[in-house]
Amino acid sequence: MNSIKMTLNSLGVGGIQLGASIDTVTPMAPFNSDDRKLYLPDPGPEVWFRYLGDITEIKGAEGGIFSARSVYFSMGNDRMINRIVIHPDTTHDKPIEDILKATYGPGWVSSGGMGNLGGVNTYTMYLYNSRDKRSQICYTKTTSSDFGIDEIIFNLVADAQNVLNYKLVFRSWAQTE
């Protein structure tokens, strides 16, 4: 499969854009039984799709680069993309939060998870707004694969209903590579 290079932008990554028709994304496949081994799709698998390209480079501002192990996106009733989920690969040239900060500007940081048992945080969440304030980008960085995998989520700010109803829940008991 050819390696694909994409650039982060205010509405997604490369040609995978919030508000665009899902028909504009190729190659893609419907969410399937293999995807369900790792994720519980909400509201259901029929609205979720997986990008099939081998993304070897996602470039942000100031030359920050990382690759993606997977990219998923969901559609609303109008067949328009309403959420994008990127699972970054574990190797990158600089911290992803620094790449996102250089791309979208300063954000907010929050730590927590699992009730902070024993004072241990299981994730750190970084929130950014695109410079035009149309989209919100959330990067969740986990401290252990027992609590999930890192993910970058794109949402349209004006589409708050989808933020609540569309998600991929990582099956913490699933085996990852």
Coordinates of C-alpha atoms in Angstrom, one line a residue:
M1 CA 0.0 0.0 0.0
N2 CA 1.3 3.5 -0.8
S3 CA 2.4 5.7 2.1
I4 CA 0.2 8.8 2.5
K5 CA 1.2 12.2 3.8
M6 CA -1.4 14.5 5.3
T7 CA -1.5 17.9 6.9
L8 CA -3.5 18.9 10.0
N9 CA -5.9 21.7 9.3
S10 CA -8.8 23.4 11.2
L11 CA -11.4 20.8 10.1
G12 CA -9.4 17.6 10.2
V13 CA -6.5 16.0 8.5
G14 CA -5.8 16.1 4.8
G15 CA -9.0 15.4 2.8
I16 CA -10.8 14.0 5.8
Q17 CA -12.8 17.1 6.8
L18 CA -15.6 17.8 9.3
G19 CA -18.7 18.8 7.4
A20 CA -17.6 17.1 4.1
S21 CA -19.5 14.3 2.5
I22 CA -18.1 10.9 3.5
D23 CA -18.1 10.1 -0.2
T24 CA -15.1 12.4 -0.6
V25 CA -12.9 10.1 1.5
T26 CA -11.1 7.3 -0.3
P27 CA -10.1 4.7 0.5
M28 CA -12.4 3.9 3.3
A29 CA -14.5 1.0 4.7
P30 CA -17.5 0.6 6.9
F31 CA -16.8 -0.2 10.6
N32 CA -16.5 -4.0 10.7
S33 CA -16.1 -6.9 13.1
D34 CA -12.3 -6.4 13.3
D35 CA -12.9 -2.8 14.4
R36 CA -15.4 -3.9 17.0
K37 CA -12.7 -6.1 18.6
L38 CA -11.0 -2.8 19.8
Y39 CA -13.9 -0.3 20.0
L40 CA -17.5 0.0 21.0
P41 CA -19.1 2.4 18.4
D42 CA -21.7 4.8 19.6
P43 CA -24.4 5.3 18.5
G44 CA -23.8 2.2 16.3
P45 CA -21.4 0.7 13.8
E46 CA -23.5 1.9 10.8
V47 CA -22.3 5.5 11.3
W48 CA -18.6 4.8 11.6
F49 CA -16.0 4.3 8.9
R50 CA -12.3 3.6 8.8
Y51 CA -9.8 5.3 6.5
L52 CA -7.8 2.5 4.7
G53 CA -4.8 4.5 3.6
D54 CA -1.4 4.0 5.3
I55 CA -0.8 7.4 6.8
T56 CA 2.9 7.5 7.4
E57 CA 3.1 11.3 8.0
I58 CA 0.7 13.8 9.5
K59 CA 2.4 17.2 9.5
G60 CA 1.5 20.1 11.8
A61 CA 2.8 23.6 12.1
E62 CA 6.5 24.2 12.5
G63 CA 7.4 20.9 10.9
G64 CA 6.1 18.6 13.7
I65 CA 5.3 15.1 12.2
F66 CA 3.7 11.9 13.5
S67 CA 2.1 8.9 11.8
A68 CA -1.3 7.3 12.5
R69 CA -2.1 3.7 13.4
S70 CA -5.7 4.4 12.4
V71 CA -8.2 7.1 11.5
Y72 CA -12.0 6.7 12.0
F73 CA -14.8 9.1 11.2
S74 CA -18.5 9.2 11.7
M75 CA -21.4 10.6 9.7
G76 CA -24.7 12.2 10.6
N77 CA -28.1 11.6 8.9
D78 CA -27.0 13.9 6.1
R79 CA -23.9 11.7 5.3
M80 CA -21.6 14.5 6.4
I81 CA -18.5 13.8 8.5
N82 CA -19.3 14.9 12.1
R83 CA -16.4 13.5 14.0
I84 CA -12.8 12.4 13.2
V85 CA -10.7 10.2 15.5
I86 CA -7.0 9.7 14.9
H87 CA -5.0 7.2 16.8
P88 CA -1.4 8.4 16.5
D89 CA 1.4 5.9 16.2
T90 CA 3.7 5.6 19.2
T91 CA 6.7 7.1 17.4
H92 CA 7.0 10.8 16.5
D93 CA 9.7 13.4 16.3
K94 CA 8.3 15.7 19.1
P95 CA 5.4 15.4 21.6
I96 CA 2.0 15.5 19.9
E97 CA 0.7 18.1 22.3
D98 CA 3.6 20.4 21.1
I99 CA 2.6 19.7 17.5
L100 CA -1.0 20.5 18.2
K101 CA -0.1 23.7 20.2
A102 CA 2.1 24.9 17.3
T103 CA -0.8 24.2 14.9
Y104 CA -3.8 25.5 16.8
G105 CA -2.3 27.8 19.5
P106 CA -2.4 27.4 23.3
G107 CA -5.0 25.0 24.7
W108 CA -6.2 23.7 28.0
V109 CA -4.9 20.8 29.9
S110 CA -6.7 18.4 32.3
S111 CA -5.5 15.2 34.0
G112 CA -7.5 12.4 35.5
G113 CA -9.1 9.0 35.0
M114 CA -10.3 6.0 36.9
G115 CA -11.0 8.1 40.0
N116 CA -7.3 8.9 40.3
L117 CA -6.8 5.7 42.3
G118 CA -3.8 5.9 44.5
G119 CA -3.1 9.4 43.2
V120 CA -2.2 8.0 39.7
N121 CA -3.6 9.9 36.7
T122 CA -4.4 7.6 33.8
Y123 CA -4.6 10.2 31.1
T124 CA -3.9 13.8 30.2
M125 CA -6.4 15.6 28.0
Y126 CA -5.3 18.6 25.8
L127 CA -8.1 20.8 24.3
Y128 CA -7.5 23.2 21.4
N129 CA -9.8 25.4 19.4
S130 CA -9.0 26.0 15.7
R131 CA -7.9 29.6 15.1
D132 CA -11.3 30.2 13.4
K133 CA -13.1 28.7 16.4
R134 CA -15.2 26.4 14.2
S135 CA -13.7 23.2 15.5
Q136 CA -12.3 21.7 18.7
I137 CA -9.5 19.3 18.8
C138 CA -9.0 17.0 21.8
Y139 CA -5.9 15.0 22.3
T140 CA -6.1 12.3 25.1
K141 CA -2.6 11.0 26.0
T142 CA -2.8 7.8 28.1
T143 CA -0.2 6.7 30.7
S144 CA -0.9 3.0 30.1
S145 CA -2.5 0.9 27.3
D146 CA -4.6 -0.6 30.2
F147 CA -6.6 2.6 30.0
G148 CA -6.9 3.0 26.3
I149 CA -4.8 4.3 23.5
D150 CA -3.9 7.9 22.6
E151 CA -6.4 9.6 20.3
I152 CA -7.0 13.0 18.7
I153 CA -10.6 13.9 18.1
F154 CA -12.0 16.6 15.8
N155 CA -15.5 18.0 16.5
L156 CA -17.4 21.0 15.1
V157 CA -18.0 23.5 18.0
A158 CA -21.5 24.3 16.7
D159 CA -22.5 20.6 16.7
A160 CA -22.6 20.0 20.4
Q161 CA -25.2 17.2 20.1
N162 CA -22.7 15.0 18.1
V163 CA -20.0 15.5 20.7
L164 CA -22.3 13.8 23.2
N165 CA -23.7 11.0 20.9
Y166 CA -20.8 10.0 18.7
K167 CA -17.8 8.2 20.2
L168 CA -15.6 5.2 19.9
V169 CA -15.0 3.6 23.3
F170 CA -11.8 1.6 23.5
R171 CA -12.2 -1.9 24.9
S172 CA -9.5 -1.8 27.6
W173 CA -9.4 -5.6 27.7
A174 CA -8.6 -5.8 24.0
Q175 CA -5.1 -6.6 22.8
T176 CA -3.3 -3.9 20.8
E177 CA -0.2 -4.4 18.8

